[in-house]
Amino acid sequence: MTVTALEGSLLHTLSIRALLVALCLLMSCSLSPGSRSDALQHGTSGTLPHFLQEPDDAYIVKSNPIKLKCRARPALQIFFKCNGEWVHQSQHQSQEHTDESTGLKIREVMINVSRQQVEDFHGPEDYWCLCVAWSHLGTSKSRKATVRIAYLRKNFEQDPQGREVPIKGMIVLHCRPPEGVPVAEVEWLKNEEPVSSDGNIDTRADHNLIIQEARLSDSGNYTCLASNIVAKRRSLTATVVIFVNGGWSLWTDWSVCNVPCGRGVQKRSRTCTNPAPLNGGAFCEGMSVQKSTCNALCPVDGGWAEWTEWTVCSGECERQRSRECTAPEPKRGGRLCDGAALGTYNCTGGLCTHSLEGSSDVALYSGLAAGVVTVVVLIVAVTLYRRNQSEYGVDVIDSSALTGGFQSFSFKTARQGNPLLISSSLQPDLTVSRTYTSPICFQDSMDKELISQEPSLFDPLPDLKVKVHSSFMVSLGVSERGAEYHAQKAHPQTFPRGLAPDYSGVRVEGTLRGRREKSLLAPHAPSTPSRPPLRTSGVLGHAGGRLVVPNTGVSLLVPHGGIAEDTTWEMYMVINQEDSSSTLSEESQEVLLSPEVTYGPPGLDLSCPVAMTIAHCAEVATDNWSIRLKRQTQDNKWEEVMSVEEESTSCYCLLEAQCCHLLLESPGRYALVGEPLSQEAVKRLRLAVFGSADNTNPLGYSLRVYCVDNTPYAFQEVASVERVKGGRLLEEPKTLLFRGNSFSLQLSIQDIPQFLWSIKPFTTCQEFSFSQVWASNQRPLQCAFSLERYSPASSQLSCKISVRQVKGQEQILQVYTSVVEVRGGVLRPCACPSSNCTTMSLTGSRAFKIPLSIRQRICATFDTTNAKGKDWQLLAQKLHIDRNLCYFARQESPSAVILSLWEAQHQDTGDLDSLASALEEIGKQRGLRTKGEKTNYCN
C-alpha cells in the first residue's frame, strides 16, 4: 500500500469513527465500555491534536545521523512528512502513554535522517521535515525543521595582519572567518589567552578586534579563532608592536666657561628620555649637546701704589714710609704684589745707639714673617691656577667648540675598561691584540686572489706584526719594529703571485666589471670602467676536465668520456653582470639567489651530463623557500626548468647549505631563483668593513660597510671598488641571517673615542629598507661613516659597528686600526685547502679526485645488479644521493653520473676517505639484497 493510499484509508476510518461517536452522544445511545473509554481518552471534547514537542532544526556532523522528534496530545497517529513526501511507517519509532492529570493519551514519534538522505536531496530549499498528527476531529501540522550538513572551511577569508602602532594610537585587526554551516563564531586570542571586551577593547564589531587607545601592554601575538559544532580554525598570527617615539628632556643649565681667562666654550645638554624610544620607536631628532662661546674675565695681578712720605725720625732713630697693593688690587685669583709694603732707614747716620740690639731682633723677625706669608700666598695661588686648568683644559683640544657648533648624539656609552678607548687620562695599550678564528683566505679561494692581486687592499695595518699559524689563526699585535711576516711553507700547488701553471690550449680572459649603482646611504659610489663579463675557457677532449671562474664559487665538471674520442671542444663559462631583473617573474615574489651562469658553446654534443656548481645565498635548513632552476630561452625569456623539491628526468639538482650542484645536458644560461613561502625565509648576507684615509681632509678617515649576498661572486664587486679607493679590510667579514619579515636593516657606529674623534652629524645611524636588501640581486649595498681626528697625534681608531635587522639578528664589526699610512710588508694569503687559488682550467686526470682506473672499476661493479645486490642504487644511497633516482636510471652509466656528482661535491676537500668508507659499508651488506629484490624507483 502506498503512503497516499495509507493516508486516505486512515482519514476515512478516523472520520467514520468520529461520526459514530458523535451520533451516539446525540441519541444518548449506549456505547460499549471499550468504545466509551477510547472516546474519553482521545478527547471527544472536540479539540484538535496539540503538539507538546515539535521537530527542531538540526545539523549533521560528519556522518552521524540526527533524530527528529514530535509529541502531541490527543493524537491517534503521528507521521513525518519530509520534502513534501510521507516518511514510510517502518521508519517511525512510536511511543504512547497516558497523561495522569487529564487521562488523555500522548503519542511520541521519532525518525532518523542520514547524511546520504540530505546529500541526495536536490531541491530549491534546504532539506525539511514536519509532523502531522490525527485526532477524532481532524489533523494538526508542526513547524518545519530544516536539516543541513555542518562544515567549516580551512582557510580564512581574511587573516589579521601585523601592525606597528604608536602608543595611544588605534589598532584595528580585521578577521573574516572561513565559510561554514552553522556560521562560525569568532574569538580573539592574545599570546594564546582569550581577549575580553572592555572599555578600550571591542571584539564584537563584525569579527574585528578594535583597540581604541593602544597601551604598551597591548603588544603581543594576536590570533583569530573561528569555531562551530564541526571544528575550530586558527588564523595566521598577527604581531602587534606598540612603539614609543623618543622625546627630548629639558636642556640643562649652561656649564661654566671652560677656560679661566679669555675666549672659551660653555655647554648644555639634554637626553632622549622624555620618553625614551621603545620597541623600535624613532630616536630624537636634533643634537644632544649644544655649545656656545663665552668670555671669562682674566685674573688681575696686584700692583704697588706710590710710597707715602717719610715719617719724622722716631725715638728709635728710624724714619718709615709705606705703600699699598692697590694699583691695581689683585682680583679673581691674581697674584699679590711682590716686595715689602713698609720701608725704614736710620735717621741719625748710625750715631743713634738707643735700643739698637732690640731693634735688630724685631727687624729680623718681621722679615721672616713676611717671607713665610709670601710663600704661602704663592702656593695657594699656584694650586688654584692648576686646578682651574685641569678642570677645563681637556675641552680646549676640541677645535669645533670655538665655532659654537653642535655634536651628534650618541645613544650608547663607552664600555668601562675598554683599553681601545683613548682619553686624556688613559693612554692607549699598545700591547693589545686580537685573533681571527678562521683563515684569512675565508671559505673560497676568492679572497686569496683579492689579497694576492692587490697588496693595498689587504695590507697589514701600520705597526702591526702578522703571524700565520698552522691552525689558520692570525694574531694582530702592535710592534715597535714595524710589520713582520712569518709565512708557512707554501702549498705544493701554490704558485708565486703573477705566475700561473702553463695549461696548453687554455684561454682565460675577462675581469670584474663594475656596476654603476648608487646606494641610498652613500652619496655616490665610485664608478669603474665597463668591463667584459667574468669568463673562463679551455679546450677539452675525451679525457674531460674542469672549468673554474676564480673567486666566484662557480665551476663546471666535464666527465671523462663525455666528449667523443678524437674530438675537442673549446668550452667556456661566463657569469652575467648585467641587470638581472628579467630573470625574475613579475607575478611572484622571486629573489635571485645565485649569479647567472652560461656554459657553452651552443650545439655542444656530450654523451653524459656535465656537473655545474653555483654558490647561493639562501638559508635552506628549513622549508621556507621554493627554489627553482631557470634557463634563458633563445628569445631571451626565462623558463622554469625544475623545482629543487620535485623530481625530474631532464636535469638533477642537489641543494646544499652554501651551493647547488646541477647535472645539465643542454648548454645555456642558468640561474637559481627563490620564492619565500613564509616570513621565516632567510637570506645570508656577508658584512665587511673597509677603511681608508680621506684624500680631501688630512685629518679625515672613512669607514665603509658593505652588505652583499653571501656568495663569493657578489663579494668580488666590493673588492673591485675598494681597490680603486685604496681601502683596507679592517675586520673579518661576518655572516648575517636576514629574514623575510619586511623589517629594515640598521647600521650604527658606536664607542667612538669622543675626545679624539668626531663624526659627521646625522650619520651615526643609517638604514637600508627591506626591499633594498631582499631584492639586491647579488649587488652590493654600501654605507659610509666619515670621521675626523681632532689632532694629528691621534693615530689609532677604535670603535664598533652594529649591523642588525629590526626584529632579527645582529652582528658586531669591531674596528681597531692605525690611520697613519705606513709602507710595510704585505699580508699574503694563506695557501688554498686543496688547489691553487688562481686555477681556471684543468684537463685530464688532474681535474678529478678519483683516479680513472678506480672510477672504471666502480662503474663496472655497480651499473648491473649482481647476486650480492651491489647496484648503483645502493651506491647512491650510501653517498647520500637518494632522491630523484629516476634521473640516474635513464643514464647509460648511472654509476658514472653519480660519481661525477660526488666529484662536484668534493672538489675542494677531495675527501676520498668518505668514498672508501661507503664502498666498505656496501661490501659488508653482502646477501642482504638479491637481484630479484631490486627496488623499482621509476615507473
Short mmCIF file of N, CA and C in Angstrom, two decimals, residues 331-383:
data_model
loop_
_atom_site.label_atom_id
_atom_site.label_comp_id
_atom_site.label_asym_id
_atom_site.label_seq_id
_atom_site.Cartn_x
_atom_site.Cartn_y
_atom_site.Cartn_z
N LYS A 331 92.69 90.71 41.77
CA LYS A 331 91.31 90.27 41.64
C LYS A 331 91.27 88.91 40.92
N ARG A 332 90.19 88.16 41.19
CA ARG A 332 89.89 86.89 40.52
C ARG A 332 91.10 85.95 40.49
N GLY A 333 91.77 85.87 41.66
CA GLY A 333 92.90 84.95 41.77
C GLY A 333 94.20 85.50 41.26
N GLY A 334 94.28 86.82 41.03
CA GLY A 334 95.54 87.40 40.58
C GLY A 334 96.61 87.35 41.65
N ARG A 335 97.87 87.50 41.22
CA ARG A 335 98.98 87.41 42.16
C ARG A 335 99.08 88.67 43.03
N LEU A 336 99.56 88.44 44.26
CA LEU A 336 99.80 89.56 45.16
C LEU A 336 101.06 90.32 44.74
N CYS A 337 101.18 91.50 45.27
CA CYS A 337 102.34 92.32 44.94
C CYS A 337 103.61 91.72 45.55
N ASP A 338 104.70 91.75 44.79
CA ASP A 338 105.99 91.29 45.28
C ASP A 338 106.72 92.45 45.97
N GLY A 339 107.43 92.17 47.05
CA GLY A 339 108.20 93.19 47.73
C GLY A 339 107.60 93.58 49.08
N ALA A 340 108.26 94.52 49.79
CA ALA A 340 107.84 94.93 51.13
C ALA A 340 106.88 96.10 51.05
N ALA A 341 105.91 96.08 51.94
CA ALA A 341 104.95 97.19 52.00
C ALA A 341 105.42 98.32 52.90
N LEU A 342 106.50 98.07 53.68
CA LEU A 342 106.98 99.06 54.64
C LEU A 342 108.48 99.25 54.46
N GLY A 343 108.90 100.53 54.39
CA GLY A 343 110.32 100.82 54.25
C GLY A 343 110.83 101.66 55.44
N THR A 344 112.03 101.34 55.93
CA THR A 344 112.62 102.07 57.07
C THR A 344 114.08 102.37 56.78
N TYR A 345 114.61 103.41 57.49
CA TYR A 345 116.06 103.64 57.48
C TYR A 345 116.43 104.45 58.71
N ASN A 346 117.69 104.36 59.11
CA ASN A 346 118.18 105.04 60.32
C ASN A 346 118.37 106.52 60.01
N CYS A 347 117.76 107.32 60.83
CA CYS A 347 117.72 108.75 60.52
C CYS A 347 118.86 109.52 61.16
N THR A 348 119.82 108.89 61.91
CA THR A 348 120.91 109.61 62.56
C THR A 348 122.25 109.28 61.95
N GLY A 349 122.23 108.59 60.86
CA GLY A 349 123.51 108.26 60.22
C GLY A 349 124.30 107.27 61.01
N GLY A 350 123.66 106.44 61.86
CA GLY A 350 124.36 105.43 62.65
C GLY A 350 124.84 105.92 63.98
N LEU A 351 124.58 107.17 64.33
CA LEU A 351 125.06 107.71 65.60
C LEU A 351 124.12 107.36 66.74
N CYS A 352 122.84 107.00 66.38
CA CYS A 352 121.86 106.66 67.43
C CYS A 352 122.07 105.22 67.82
N THR A 353 122.37 105.03 69.11
CA THR A 353 122.62 103.67 69.60
C THR A 353 121.57 103.20 70.57
N HIS A 354 120.47 103.93 70.73
CA HIS A 354 119.43 103.59 71.71
C HIS A 354 118.63 102.39 71.23
N SER A 355 118.66 101.34 72.09
CA SER A 355 117.88 100.11 71.78
C SER A 355 118.20 99.54 70.40
N LEU A 356 119.44 99.59 70.05
CA LEU A 356 119.78 99.11 68.70
C LEU A 356 119.67 97.59 68.58
N GLU A 357 120.14 96.90 69.72
CA GLU A 357 120.08 95.42 69.64
C GLU A 357 118.65 94.92 69.55
N GLY A 358 117.76 95.54 70.37
CA GLY A 358 116.35 95.12 70.30
C GLY A 358 115.73 95.42 68.96
N SER A 359 116.13 96.54 68.37
CA SER A 359 115.56 96.88 67.05
C SER A 359 116.00 95.88 66.00
N SER A 360 117.23 95.39 66.08
CA SER A 360 117.71 94.41 65.09
C SER A 360 116.89 93.12 65.17
N ASP A 361 116.58 92.67 66.41
CA ASP A 361 115.78 91.44 66.54
C ASP A 361 114.38 91.61 65.95
N VAL A 362 113.77 92.77 66.20
CA VAL A 362 112.43 93.00 65.65
C VAL A 362 112.45 92.99 64.13
N ALA A 363 113.45 93.63 63.57
CA ALA A 363 113.54 93.64 62.10
C ALA A 363 113.73 92.24 61.54
N LEU A 364 114.55 91.41 62.23
CA LEU A 364 114.78 90.05 61.75
C LEU A 364 113.50 89.24 61.75
N TYR A 365 112.77 89.29 62.87
CA TYR A 365 111.52 88.51 62.96
C TYR A 365 110.47 89.02 61.98
N SER A 366 110.44 90.33 61.80
CA SER A 366 109.46 90.87 60.84
C SER A 366 109.77 90.39 59.42
N GLY A 367 111.03 90.36 59.06
CA GLY A 367 111.40 89.88 57.72
C GLY A 367 111.05 88.42 57.51
N LEU A 368 111.32 87.56 58.52
CA LEU A 368 110.97 86.14 58.39
C LEU A 368 109.46 85.94 58.25
N ALA A 369 108.67 86.68 59.05
CA ALA A 369 107.20 86.54 58.96
C ALA A 369 106.70 86.95 57.59
N ALA A 370 107.22 88.05 57.07
CA ALA A 370 106.78 88.50 55.73
C ALA A 370 107.12 87.47 54.66
N GLY A 371 108.30 86.84 54.79
CA GLY A 371 108.69 85.82 53.81
C GLY A 371 107.77 84.62 53.83
N VAL A 372 107.43 84.14 55.04
CA VAL A 372 106.53 82.99 55.16
C VAL A 372 105.17 83.28 54.56
N VAL A 373 104.65 84.47 54.88
CA VAL A 373 103.33 84.84 54.33
C VAL A 373 103.38 84.87 52.81
N THR A 374 104.44 85.43 52.24
CA THR A 374 104.55 85.50 50.78
C THR A 374 104.58 84.11 50.16
N VAL A 375 105.34 83.15 50.75
CA VAL A 375 105.41 81.78 50.21
C VAL A 375 104.04 81.11 50.26
N VAL A 376 103.33 81.24 51.37
CA VAL A 376 102.00 80.62 51.49
C VAL A 376 101.05 81.17 50.45
N VAL A 377 101.08 82.48 50.26
CA VAL A 377 100.18 83.08 49.26
C VAL A 377 100.51 82.56 47.87
N LEU A 378 101.79 82.44 47.54
CA LEU A 378 102.16 81.92 46.22
C LEU A 378 101.71 80.49 46.03
N ILE A 379 101.87 79.65 47.07
CA ILE A 379 101.44 78.25 46.95
C ILE A 379 99.94 78.15 46.70
N VAL A 380 99.15 78.94 47.45
CA VAL A 380 97.70 78.93 47.26
C VAL A 380 97.33 79.38 45.86
N ALA A 381 97.99 80.43 45.36
CA ALA A 381 97.66 80.94 44.02
C ALA A 381 97.99 79.91 42.95
N VAL A 382 99.15 79.26 43.05
CA VAL A 382 99.53 78.24 42.05
C VAL A 382 98.57 77.06 42.08
N THR A 383 98.17 76.63 43.28
CA THR A 383 97.23 75.50 43.40
C THR A 383 95.89 75.82 42.74
#
